[in-house]
Amino acid sequence: MAKQKNRQKTVKLSVRALAAQLLFLVLEQGKSLSTLIPEQQSKIKPQDLPLLQEICFGVCRVLPRLDSIIAMLLDNPLKGKKRIVHCLLLVGLYQLLYLRVPAHAAVDEVVKGTESLNVGAFKNLVNAVLRRFLREKTGILAKVDQNWHTLHPDWFINRLKKYYSNWREIIEANNQKPPMWLRINQNYSNSEHYIQLLEQVGVKGIAEGRQSVRLSQPSSVENLPHFTEGWVTVQDLHAQWAASLLEPQNDELILDACAAPGGKTTHLLELAPKGKVVALDIEQNRLVRVNQNLQRLQQTALVIQGDATNPTSWLNQVTDFLGESAVQFDKILLDAPCSATGIIRRHPDIKWLRRDQDIEELVQLQKQILTTLWSLLKEGGVLLYATCSVLQEENHQQISAFLQSQSDAILEPLLFPLQENMLGYQFFPTENSGDGFYYAKLRKRVK
Ligand SMILES: C[S@@+](CC[C@H](N)C(=O)[O-])C[C@H]1O[C@@H](n2cnc3c(N)ncnc32)[C@H](O)[C@@H]1O
């Protein structure tokens, strides 16, 4: 019996079955694809990874449409443990609708997945549902698509409608696949020069300013010239504003308060290679990535695991490092934990992981971090508040409340045009451009 159990555990799953299993973990257990997919990397063939990603991200992108089709084809919904069968059907339908794979081979692969996922009893049902879909596709889609699908949860749509007349544009942008953006390290190259290097390896890039390049097709980092030597970092266009807006200087002490995985830490050090940068994050395992990124870019920062709401637990590491009895920071980057609703097109599982009630909790955490860090900022110093959210509670409203509560906080103008009823600047996700990001630059008044 024990042997049999072990044998079941070690059954190697096909890409389709694995995709169904990961989707089950996302949709039923609230796990994130950003954690799950990297865990599979050592377990599957490298050439299978793009298909696994395409199916998992793709299903999350269009989930309500696929769910409606399944609801039309089943008499009773698959509940409880049978949800894995539902996930197999999602994978099957996604392939039939969105991937250029021969239909019958795709169905066969998914049907085989029932055995490897220990739901062989549902083999005939999966086969019947997918084949019926193939036969009746036109009629089924006509019914399913008679109304516009937002493909987003209602709570999110309701929040967007409250503050943005262009909410449909945000939704449409979220439903697209995101472009891949590179940040070129100005110490080695620039965008015009780097697109020539890309051309030599058959990758087409489009320059945006001196610093940024958009790839016409996503590429693996191994293909990017001088990636291992730190010439280039994968980072969204609008995320690239964080370090530039903070304007780090070489002699400054700078706190990157929520630093992992370090995309903005390394940018700060590219702009101010002699700046004293402290990279703090609450999650030890995420700090591994910060260290890897610093190493790749040959940069040095003081990397600390700690809670930004409780500086007494980690500030002594900064004072010890500097050999001083007390410290205050010249600049602070607070890239706050947030709903991540600005990067839905990059992480479509966020739509199904985040819940309406999470937002208030996040707002309270952001407020606590912001207020705590403010006391660590020098007079005359600057704190840049950033989120990858499009929700005003986390952005404009958060900053508005902060300015009302802190008489020594001044909101600095940014380089962007003013937006109506908006403190700070809200970027929205846009085709061929960046993701949804928010920035507010706060200076501490000199008494
Ligand atoms: C938006 S991510 C940061 C992304 C990072 N700045 C970058 O550009 O690569 C937010 C980070 O905040 C961290 N975090 C959440 N709560 C925190 C806290 N109380 N103190 C410090 N870090 C925290 C999370 O672990 C997460 O890594």
CSV table of C-alpha atoms and ligand atoms in Angstrom, one decimal:
chain,number,residue,atom,x,y,z
A,1,MET,CA,0.0,0.0,0.0
A,2,ALA,CA,2.8,2.4,1.1
A,3,LYS,CA,4.7,1.5,-2.0
A,4,GLN,CA,1.7,2.2,-4.2
A,5,LYS,CA,1.2,5.6,-2.5
A,6,ASN,CA,4.8,6.5,-3.2
A,7,ARG,CA,4.5,5.4,-6.8
A,8,GLN,CA,1.5,7.6,-7.2
A,9,LYS,CA,3.4,10.6,-5.8
A,10,THR,CA,6.3,10.2,-8.2
A,11,VAL,CA,4.2,9.9,-11.3
A,12,LYS,CA,5.6,12.5,-13.8
A,13,LEU,CA,2.9,14.8,-14.9
A,14,SER,CA,2.5,16.0,-18.5
A,15,VAL,CA,2.6,19.8,-19.0
A,16,ARG,CA,-1.2,19.8,-19.3
A,17,ALA,CA,-1.8,17.8,-16.1
A,18,LEU,CA,0.8,19.9,-14.3
A,19,ALA,CA,-0.9,23.1,-15.5
A,20,ALA,CA,-4.2,21.8,-14.1
A,21,GLN,CA,-2.6,21.0,-10.8
A,22,LEU,CA,-1.1,24.5,-10.5
A,23,LEU,CA,-4.4,26.1,-11.4
A,24,PHE,CA,-6.0,24.0,-8.7
A,25,LEU,CA,-3.5,25.4,-6.2
A,26,VAL,CA,-4.2,29.0,-7.4
A,27,LEU,CA,-8.0,28.8,-7.6
A,28,GLU,CA,-8.7,26.5,-4.6
A,29,GLN,CA,-5.8,27.2,-2.2
A,30,GLY,CA,-4.9,30.8,-3.0
A,31,LYS,CA,-1.3,30.1,-4.1
A,32,SER,CA,0.4,32.4,-6.5
A,33,LEU,CA,1.8,31.5,-9.9
A,34,SER,CA,4.8,33.6,-9.1
A,35,THR,CA,5.7,31.1,-6.4
A,36,LEU,CA,4.4,28.0,-8.1
A,37,ILE,CA,6.0,28.3,-11.5
A,38,PRO,CA,9.6,28.8,-10.4
A,39,GLU,CA,9.2,25.8,-8.2
A,40,GLN,CA,8.5,23.6,-11.3
A,41,GLN,CA,11.6,24.8,-13.1
A,42,SER,CA,13.9,22.0,-11.9
A,43,LYS,CA,11.2,19.4,-12.4
A,44,ILE,CA,10.3,19.9,-16.0
A,45,LYS,CA,12.2,20.1,-19.3
A,46,PRO,CA,13.2,23.6,-20.0
A,47,GLN,CA,11.5,23.5,-23.4
A,48,ASP,CA,8.1,22.7,-21.6
A,49,LEU,CA,8.3,25.8,-19.4
A,50,PRO,CA,6.9,28.3,-22.0
A,51,LEU,CA,3.8,26.1,-22.6
A,52,LEU,CA,3.2,25.7,-18.9
A,53,GLN,CA,3.4,29.4,-18.4
A,54,GLU,CA,1.2,30.1,-21.4
A,55,ILE,CA,-1.5,27.8,-20.1
A,56,CYS,CA,-1.5,28.9,-16.5
A,57,PHE,CA,-1.3,32.6,-17.1
A,58,GLY,CA,-3.7,32.3,-20.1
A,59,VAL,CA,-6.4,30.4,-18.1
A,60,CYS,CA,-6.2,33.0,-15.3
A,61,ARG,CA,-6.5,35.8,-17.9
A,62,VAL,CA,-9.8,34.5,-19.4
A,63,LEU,CA,-11.1,32.4,-16.5
A,64,PRO,CA,-14.8,33.7,-16.4
A,65,ARG,CA,-15.2,32.9,-20.2
A,66,LEU,CA,-13.9,29.4,-19.7
A,67,ASP,CA,-16.0,28.9,-16.6
A,68,SER,CA,-19.1,30.0,-18.5
A,69,ILE,CA,-18.4,27.4,-21.2
A,70,ILE,CA,-17.9,24.6,-18.7
A,71,ALA,CA,-21.2,25.7,-16.9
A,72,MET,CA,-23.0,25.3,-20.2
A,73,LEU,CA,-21.5,21.8,-20.9
A,74,LEU,CA,-22.0,20.3,-17.5
A,75,ASP,CA,-25.3,19.4,-15.7
A,76,ASN,CA,-23.7,19.7,-12.3
A,77,PRO,CA,-20.7,21.8,-11.3
A,78,LEU,CA,-17.6,19.9,-10.2
A,79,LYS,CA,-17.1,20.7,-6.5
A,80,GLY,CA,-14.7,19.9,-3.7
A,81,LYS,CA,-12.0,17.4,-4.7
A,82,LYS,CA,-13.5,17.2,-8.2
A,83,ARG,CA,-12.3,20.8,-8.8
A,84,ILE,CA,-9.1,19.3,-10.3
A,85,VAL,CA,-11.3,17.9,-13.1
A,86,HIS,CA,-12.7,21.4,-13.6
A,87,CYS,CA,-9.1,22.6,-13.9
A,88,LEU,CA,-8.3,20.0,-16.5
A,89,LEU,CA,-11.3,21.2,-18.5
A,90,LEU,CA,-10.0,24.8,-18.2
A,91,VAL,CA,-6.7,23.6,-19.6
A,92,GLY,CA,-8.4,21.7,-22.4
A,93,LEU,CA,-10.7,24.6,-23.4
A,94,TYR,CA,-7.9,27.1,-23.2
A,95,GLN,CA,-5.9,25.1,-25.7
A,96,LEU,CA,-8.8,24.6,-28.0
A,97,LEU,CA,-9.6,28.3,-28.0
A,98,TYR,CA,-6.3,30.1,-27.7
A,99,LEU,CA,-3.4,27.8,-28.7
A,100,ARG,CA,-2.5,26.6,-32.1
A,101,VAL,CA,-2.3,22.9,-31.3
A,102,PRO,CA,-4.1,20.1,-33.2
A,103,ALA,CA,-7.5,19.8,-31.4
A,104,HIS,CA,-7.6,16.1,-31.1
A,105,ALA,CA,-4.1,15.7,-29.8
A,106,ALA,CA,-4.8,18.5,-27.2
A,107,VAL,CA,-8.0,16.7,-26.1
A,108,ASP,CA,-6.2,13.3,-25.8
A,109,GLU,CA,-3.4,14.9,-23.7
A,110,VAL,CA,-5.9,16.4,-21.3
A,111,VAL,CA,-7.9,13.2,-21.1
A,112,LYS,CA,-4.7,11.3,-20.2
A,113,GLY,CA,-4.2,13.8,-17.4
A,114,THR,CA,-7.2,12.4,-15.5
A,115,GLU,CA,-5.2,9.2,-14.8
A,116,SER,CA,-2.0,10.9,-13.7
A,117,LEU,CA,-4.0,13.2,-11.4
A,118,ASN,CA,-5.8,10.2,-9.8
A,119,VAL,CA,-9.2,11.2,-11.2
A,120,GLY,CA,-9.3,8.4,-13.9
A,121,ALA,CA,-13.0,8.0,-13.1
A,122,PHE,CA,-13.7,11.3,-14.9
A,123,LYS,CA,-11.8,10.3,-18.1
A,124,ASN,CA,-15.0,9.8,-20.1
A,125,LEU,CA,-16.6,13.0,-18.8
A,126,VAL,CA,-13.5,15.1,-19.7
A,127,ASN,CA,-13.4,13.5,-23.1
A,128,ALA,CA,-17.1,14.0,-23.7
A,129,VAL,CA,-17.1,17.7,-22.6
A,130,LEU,CA,-14.2,18.7,-24.8
A,131,ARG,CA,-15.4,16.8,-27.8
A,132,ARG,CA,-18.9,18.3,-27.5
A,133,PHE,CA,-17.3,21.7,-27.3
A,134,LEU,CA,-15.4,21.0,-30.5
A,135,ARG,CA,-18.6,19.9,-32.3
A,136,GLU,CA,-20.8,22.8,-31.0
A,137,LYS,CA,-18.2,25.5,-30.7
A,138,THR,CA,-19.8,28.2,-32.8
A,139,GLY,CA,-23.2,28.0,-31.0
A,140,ILE,CA,-21.6,27.8,-27.5
A,141,LEU,CA,-19.4,30.8,-28.1
A,142,ALA,CA,-22.2,32.9,-29.6
A,143,LYS,CA,-24.1,32.4,-26.3
A,144,VAL,CA,-21.1,32.8,-24.0
A,145,ASP,CA,-19.9,35.9,-25.7
A,146,GLN,CA,-23.2,37.7,-26.2
A,147,ASN,CA,-22.2,40.2,-23.5
A,148,TRP,CA,-18.8,41.9,-23.0
A,149,HIS,CA,-16.7,40.0,-20.5
A,150,THR,CA,-14.7,42.2,-18.2
A,151,LEU,CA,-12.8,39.0,-17.2
A,152,HIS,CA,-12.3,40.6,-13.8
A,153,PRO,CA,-14.0,40.1,-10.4
A,154,ASP,CA,-17.0,42.4,-9.7
A,155,TRP,CA,-15.5,43.9,-6.6
A,156,PHE,CA,-12.6,45.2,-8.6
A,157,ILE,CA,-14.8,46.6,-11.4
A,158,ASN,CA,-17.0,48.3,-8.8
A,159,ARG,CA,-14.0,50.0,-7.2
A,160,LEU,CA,-12.6,51.2,-10.6
A,161,LYS,CA,-16.0,52.6,-11.7
A,162,LYS,CA,-16.1,54.7,-8.5
A,163,TYR,CA,-13.1,56.7,-9.5
A,164,TYR,CA,-12.2,56.4,-13.2
A,165,SER,CA,-14.4,57.2,-16.2
A,166,ASN,CA,-11.8,55.3,-18.3
A,167,TRP,CA,-12.2,52.1,-16.3
A,168,ARG,CA,-13.0,50.1,-19.4
A,169,GLU,CA,-9.6,51.1,-20.9
A,170,ILE,CA,-7.9,49.8,-17.7
A,171,ILE,CA,-9.7,46.5,-18.0
A,172,GLU,CA,-9.0,46.1,-21.8
A,173,ALA,CA,-5.3,46.8,-21.1
A,174,ASN,CA,-5.3,44.2,-18.2
A,175,ASN,CA,-6.7,41.6,-20.6
A,176,GLN,CA,-3.7,41.9,-23.0
A,177,LYS,CA,-0.4,40.2,-22.7
A,178,PRO,CA,2.2,42.6,-21.3
A,179,PRO,CA,5.3,43.8,-23.2
A,180,MET,CA,8.7,42.8,-21.9
A,181,TRP,CA,10.7,45.9,-20.9
A,182,LEU,CA,14.4,46.2,-20.2
A,183,ARG,CA,16.3,48.8,-18.2
A,184,ILE,CA,19.7,49.4,-19.7
A,185,ASN,CA,22.5,50.1,-17.2
A,186,GLN,CA,23.7,53.5,-18.2
A,187,ASN,CA,27.2,52.7,-16.8
A,188,TYR,CA,27.7,50.3,-19.7
A,189,SER,CA,25.3,51.1,-22.5
A,190,ASN,CA,22.2,52.9,-23.5
A,191,SER,CA,19.0,52.0,-25.3
A,192,GLU,CA,20.1,52.8,-28.8
A,193,HIS,CA,23.3,51.0,-28.4
A,194,TYR,CA,21.7,48.0,-26.7
A,195,ILE,CA,19.1,47.5,-29.4
A,196,GLN,CA,22.0,47.0,-31.9
A,197,LEU,CA,23.4,44.3,-29.6
A,198,LEU,CA,20.0,42.7,-29.4
A,199,GLU,CA,19.7,42.7,-33.2
A,200,GLN,CA,23.0,40.7,-33.4
A,201,VAL,CA,21.3,37.9,-31.5
A,202,GLY,CA,18.1,38.1,-33.5
A,203,VAL,CA,16.0,40.0,-30.9
A,204,LYS,CA,14.1,43.1,-31.9
A,205,GLY,CA,13.9,46.0,-29.5
A,206,ILE,CA,12.4,49.4,-29.5
A,207,ALA,CA,14.1,52.2,-27.6
A,208,GLU,CA,12.2,54.5,-25.2
A,209,GLY,CA,14.4,57.3,-23.9
A,210,ARG,CA,18.0,56.5,-23.1
A,211,GLN,CA,17.2,54.0,-20.5
A,212,SER,CA,14.5,51.6,-21.7
A,213,VAL,CA,13.9,49.0,-24.4
A,214,ARG,CA,10.7,47.2,-25.2
A,215,LEU,CA,11.2,43.8,-26.8
A,216,SER,CA,8.8,43.0,-29.7
A,217,GLN,CA,8.7,39.5,-28.4
A,218,PRO,CA,9.5,38.3,-24.8
A,219,SER,CA,12.9,36.7,-24.7
A,220,SER,CA,14.6,34.6,-22.0
A,221,VAL,CA,17.3,36.5,-20.1
A,222,GLU,CA,20.0,34.1,-21.4
A,223,ASN,CA,19.5,35.6,-24.8
A,224,LEU,CA,20.1,39.1,-23.6
A,225,PRO,CA,23.6,40.3,-24.4
A,226,HIS,CA,25.7,40.9,-21.2
A,227,PHE,CA,22.9,40.0,-18.9
A,228,THR,CA,25.1,38.1,-16.6
A,229,GLU,CA,27.5,41.1,-16.4
A,230,GLY,CA,24.7,43.4,-15.3
A,231,TRP,CA,24.2,45.5,-18.4
A,232,VAL,CA,20.5,45.0,-18.4
A,233,THR,CA,17.6,44.3,-16.0
A,234,VAL,CA,14.1,43.1,-16.8
A,235,GLN,CA,11.8,45.8,-15.3
A,236,ASP,CA,8.6,47.4,-16.4
A,237,LEU,CA,8.8,50.8,-18.0
A,238,HIS,CA,6.8,52.6,-15.2
A,239,ALA,CA,8.6,50.7,-12.5
A,240,GLN,CA,11.8,52.3,-13.9
A,241,TRP,CA,10.6,55.7,-12.7
A,242,ALA,CA,11.0,54.9,-9.0
A,243,ALA,CA,14.8,55.3,-8.8
A,244,SER,CA,14.8,58.3,-11.2
A,245,LEU,CA,12.2,60.2,-9.2
A,246,LEU,CA,14.0,59.6,-5.9
A,247,GLU,CA,17.2,61.0,-7.6
A,248,PRO,CA,19.7,59.1,-5.4
A,249,GLN,CA,23.1,60.8,-4.9
A,250,ASN,CA,26.5,59.2,-4.2
A,251,ASP,CA,27.0,60.5,-0.7
A,252,GLU,CA,23.5,59.7,0.5
A,253,LEU,CA,22.2,57.2,3.0
A,254,ILE,CA,19.2,55.6,1.3
A,255,LEU,CA,16.6,53.1,2.6
A,256,ASP,CA,14.9,50.8,0.2
A,257,ALA,CA,12.3,49.8,2.7
A,258,CYS,CA,10.4,47.0,0.8
A,259,ALA,CA,13.3,46.0,-1.4
A,260,ALA,CA,12.8,42.4,-2.6
A,261,PRO,CA,13.5,41.1,-5.2
A,262,GLY,CA,15.7,44.2,-5.6
A,263,GLY,CA,14.7,45.6,-9.0
A,264,LYS,CA,14.7,49.1,-7.7
A,265,THR,CA,17.6,48.6,-5.3
A,266,THR,CA,19.9,47.9,-8.2
A,267,HIS,CA,18.5,50.9,-10.1
A,268,LEU,CA,19.3,53.2,-7.2
A,269,LEU,CA,22.9,51.9,-7.2
A,270,GLU,CA,23.2,52.2,-11.0
A,271,LEU,CA,22.3,55.9,-10.6
A,272,ALA,CA,24.4,56.4,-7.4
A,273,PRO,CA,27.1,53.7,-7.3
A,274,LYS,CA,28.6,55.1,-4.2
A,275,GLY,CA,25.3,55.7,-2.4
A,276,LYS,CA,25.0,53.8,0.9
A,277,VAL,CA,21.9,51.8,0.2
A,278,VAL,CA,20.1,49.7,2.9
A,279,ALA,CA,17.8,47.1,1.3
A,280,LEU,CA,15.2,45.9,3.8
A,281,ASP,CA,12.5,43.3,3.4
A,282,ILE,CA,10.4,41.3,5.8
A,283,GLU,CA,10.8,38.1,3.9
A,284,GLN,CA,14.1,36.4,4.2
A,285,ASN,CA,13.5,34.1,1.2
A,286,ARG,CA,12.8,37.0,-1.1
A,287,LEU,CA,16.1,38.7,0.0
A,288,VAL,CA,18.0,35.8,-1.7
A,289,ARG,CA,16.9,37.4,-5.0
A,290,VAL,CA,18.1,40.8,-3.8
A,291,ASN,CA,21.5,39.4,-3.1
A,292,GLN,CA,21.6,37.6,-6.5
A,293,ASN,CA,20.7,40.8,-8.3
A,294,LEU,CA,23.3,42.8,-6.4
A,295,GLN,CA,25.9,40.2,-7.3
A,296,ARG,CA,25.0,40.1,-10.9
A,297,LEU,CA,25.2,43.9,-11.1
A,298,GLN,CA,28.4,43.9,-9.0
A,299,GLN,CA,26.9,46.3,-6.5
A,300,THR,CA,27.0,46.5,-2.7
A,301,ALA,CA,24.2,47.3,-0.4
A,302,LEU,CA,23.4,46.5,3.3
A,303,VAL,CA,20.8,43.8,3.0
A,304,ILE,CA,18.6,43.4,6.1
A,305,GLN,CA,15.7,41.1,7.0
A,306,GLY,CA,13.3,43.2,9.0
A,307,ASP,CA,9.9,44.7,9.5
A,308,ALA,CA,9.6,48.2,8.3
A,309,THR,CA,6.9,48.9,10.9
A,310,ASN,CA,9.4,48.0,13.7
A,311,PRO,CA,12.7,49.7,13.1
A,312,THR,CA,14.0,49.1,16.6
A,313,SER,CA,14.4,45.4,15.6
A,314,TRP,CA,16.8,46.2,12.7
A,315,LEU,CA,18.1,49.8,12.8
A,316,ASN,CA,21.1,48.7,15.0
A,317,GLN,CA,22.4,46.8,12.0
A,318,VAL,CA,22.5,50.1,10.1
A,319,THR,CA,24.2,52.1,12.9
A,320,ASP,CA,26.7,49.2,13.4
A,321,PHE,CA,27.5,49.2,9.7
A,322,LEU,CA,28.1,52.9,9.6
A,323,GLY,CA,29.8,53.0,13.0
A,324,GLU,CA,27.4,55.7,14.2
A,325,SER,CA,25.3,55.9,17.3
A,326,ALA,CA,22.1,57.0,15.5
A,327,VAL,CA,21.0,57.4,11.9
A,328,GLN,CA,18.5,59.2,9.8
A,329,PHE,CA,18.1,58.6,6.1
A,330,ASP,CA,18.6,61.2,3.4
A,331,LYS,CA,16.1,59.4,1.1
A,332,ILE,CA,13.6,56.5,1.5
A,333,LEU,CA,12.0,54.5,-1.2
A,334,LEU,CA,8.8,52.9,0.1
A,335,ASP,CA,7.6,50.5,-2.6
A,336,ALA,CA,4.8,49.4,-0.5
A,337,PRO,CA,3.1,46.0,-0.2
A,338,CYS,CA,-0.1,46.5,-2.2
A,339,SER,CA,-3.0,44.9,-4.1
A,340,ALA,CA,-0.8,44.7,-7.2
A,341,THR,CA,-3.9,45.6,-9.3
A,342,GLY,CA,-1.7,47.6,-11.6
A,343,ILE,CA,0.2,44.6,-12.8
A,344,ILE,CA,-2.8,42.3,-13.5
A,345,ARG,CA,-1.8,41.8,-17.1
A,346,ARG,CA,1.6,40.5,-16.0
A,347,HIS,CA,0.2,38.4,-13.1
A,348,PRO,CA,-3.5,37.6,-14.0
A,349,ASP,CA,-3.8,35.2,-11.1
A,350,ILE,CA,-4.0,38.4,-8.9
A,351,LYS,CA,-7.6,38.8,-10.1
A,352,TRP,CA,-8.6,35.5,-8.4
A,353,LEU,CA,-6.2,35.7,-5.4
A,354,ARG,CA,-7.0,39.2,-4.1
A,355,ARG,CA,-10.3,39.8,-2.3
A,356,ASP,CA,-12.2,43.0,-1.7
A,357,GLN,CA,-11.6,42.8,2.0
A,358,ASP,CA,-7.8,42.6,1.5
A,359,ILE,CA,-7.7,46.2,0.4
A,360,GLU,CA,-8.5,47.8,3.8
A,361,GLU,CA,-5.9,45.6,5.5
A,362,LEU,CA,-3.3,46.6,2.9
A,363,VAL,CA,-4.2,50.3,3.3
A,364,GLN,CA,-3.7,50.0,7.1
A,365,LEU,CA,-0.3,48.3,6.6
A,366,GLN,CA,0.8,50.9,4.1
A,367,LYS,CA,-0.2,53.7,6.5
A,368,GLN,CA,1.7,52.1,9.4
A,369,ILE,CA,4.9,51.6,7.3
A,370,LEU,CA,4.6,55.1,5.9
A,371,THR,CA,4.2,56.8,9.3
A,372,THR,CA,7.0,54.7,10.9
A,373,LEU,CA,9.5,55.4,8.1
A,374,TRP,CA,8.7,59.1,8.2
A,375,SER,CA,10.3,59.3,11.6
A,376,LEU,CA,13.5,57.8,10.1
A,377,LEU,CA,13.8,60.5,7.4
A,378,LYS,CA,16.1,63.5,7.9
A,379,GLU,CA,14.7,67.0,7.8
A,380,GLY,CA,14.8,68.1,4.2
A,381,GLY,CA,14.9,64.4,3.1
A,382,VAL,CA,12.7,62.8,0.5
A,383,LEU,CA,10.5,59.8,0.7
A,384,LEU,CA,9.1,58.3,-2.5
A,385,TYR,CA,5.9,56.3,-1.9
A,386,ALA,CA,5.2,53.8,-4.7
A,387,THR,CA,2.7,51.1,-5.4
A,388,CYS,CA,1.9,48.9,-8.3
A,389,SER,CA,-1.8,49.5,-7.7
A,390,VAL,CA,-4.5,51.4,-9.5
A,391,LEU,CA,-6.8,51.6,-6.5
A,392,GLN,CA,-7.1,55.1,-5.1
A,393,GLU,CA,-7.5,53.9,-1.5
A,394,GLU,CA,-3.8,52.7,-1.6
A,395,ASN,CA,-2.6,55.8,-3.6
A,396,HIS,CA,-4.2,59.2,-3.8
A,397,GLN,CA,-6.4,58.6,-0.7
A,398,GLN,CA,-3.5,57.2,1.3
A,399,ILE,CA,-1.3,60.2,0.5
A,400,SER,CA,-4.1,62.7,1.1
A,401,ALA,CA,-4.7,61.3,4.6
A,402,PHE,CA,-0.9,61.3,5.3
A,403,LEU,CA,-0.5,64.9,4.3
A,404,GLN,CA,-3.4,65.8,6.6
A,405,SER,CA,-1.8,64.0,9.5
A,406,GLN,CA,1.8,65.1,9.1
A,407,SER,CA,2.3,68.8,9.2
A,408,ASP,CA,6.0,68.5,8.2
A,409,ALA,CA,5.2,66.6,5.0
A,410,ILE,CA,5.3,68.5,1.7
A,411,LEU,CA,4.1,66.9,-1.6
A,412,GLU,CA,6.8,67.6,-4.2
A,413,PRO,CA,5.8,68.1,-7.9
A,414,LEU,CA,6.7,65.2,-10.3
A,415,LEU,CA,7.8,65.4,-13.9
A,416,PHE,CA,4.4,64.4,-15.2
A,417,PRO,CA,1.3,66.5,-16.2
A,418,LEU,CA,-1.1,67.1,-13.3
A,419,GLN,CA,-4.1,64.7,-13.1
A,420,GLU,CA,-7.5,65.9,-12.0
A,421,ASN,CA,-8.3,65.1,-8.4
A,422,MET,CA,-5.0,63.2,-7.9
A,423,LEU,CA,-2.2,63.8,-5.5
A,424,GLY,CA,1.0,62.2,-6.8
A,425,TYR,CA,0.9,60.5,-10.3
A,426,GLN,CA,-1.1,57.4,-11.3
A,427,PHE,CA,0.2,55.4,-14.3
A,428,PHE,CA,-2.3,53.1,-15.9
A,429,PRO,CA,-1.4,49.9,-17.8
A,430,THR,CA,-1.2,50.8,-21.4
A,431,GLU,CA,-0.6,48.8,-24.6
A,432,ASN,CA,3.1,49.0,-25.7
A,433,SER,CA,3.8,51.0,-22.5
A,434,GLY,CA,4.1,50.4,-18.8
A,435,ASP,CA,2.0,48.9,-16.0
A,436,GLY,CA,-0.2,50.6,-13.5
A,437,PHE,CA,2.1,52.3,-10.9
A,438,TYR,CA,1.6,55.2,-8.5
A,439,TYR,CA,4.1,57.6,-7.2
A,440,ALA,CA,4.1,60.4,-4.6
A,441,LYS,CA,7.2,62.3,-3.6
A,442,LEU,CA,7.2,63.7,-0.1
A,443,ARG,CA,9.7,66.1,1.4
A,444,LYS,CA,10.2,66.6,5.1
A,445,ARG,CA,10.0,70.2,6.0
A,446,VAL,CA,13.1,71.8,7.7
A,447,LYS,CA,12.0,73.3,11.0
B,1,LIG,C1,6.1,45.6,-4.2
B,1,LIG,S1,7.2,44.5,-3.4
B,1,LIG,C2,8.7,45.3,-3.6
B,1,LIG,C3,9.3,45.2,-5.0
B,1,LIG,C4,10.8,45.7,-5.0
B,1,LIG,N1,10.8,47.1,-4.5
B,1,LIG,C5,11.4,45.7,-6.4
B,1,LIG,O1,11.3,46.7,-7.1
B,1,LIG,O2,11.9,44.6,-6.8
B,1,LIG,C6,6.8,44.7,-1.8
B,1,LIG,C7,7.7,44.0,-0.8
B,1,LIG,O3,7.4,44.5,0.5
B,1,LIG,C8,7.8,43.5,1.4
B,1,LIG,N2,7.1,43.7,2.7
B,1,LIG,C9,5.8,43.5,3.1
B,1,LIG,N3,5.6,43.9,4.3
B,1,LIG,C10,6.8,44.4,4.8
B,1,LIG,C11,7.2,45.0,6.0
B,1,LIG,N4,6.3,45.1,7.1
B,1,LIG,N5,8.5,45.4,6.2
B,1,LIG,C12,9.3,45.2,5.1
B,1,LIG,N6,9.0,44.7,3.9
B,1,LIG,C13,7.7,44.3,3.8
B,1,LIG,C14,7.3,42.2,0.7
B,1,LIG,O4,8.0,41.1,1.2
B,1,LIG,C15,7.7,42.5,-0.7
B,1,LIG,O5,8.9,42.0,-1.1
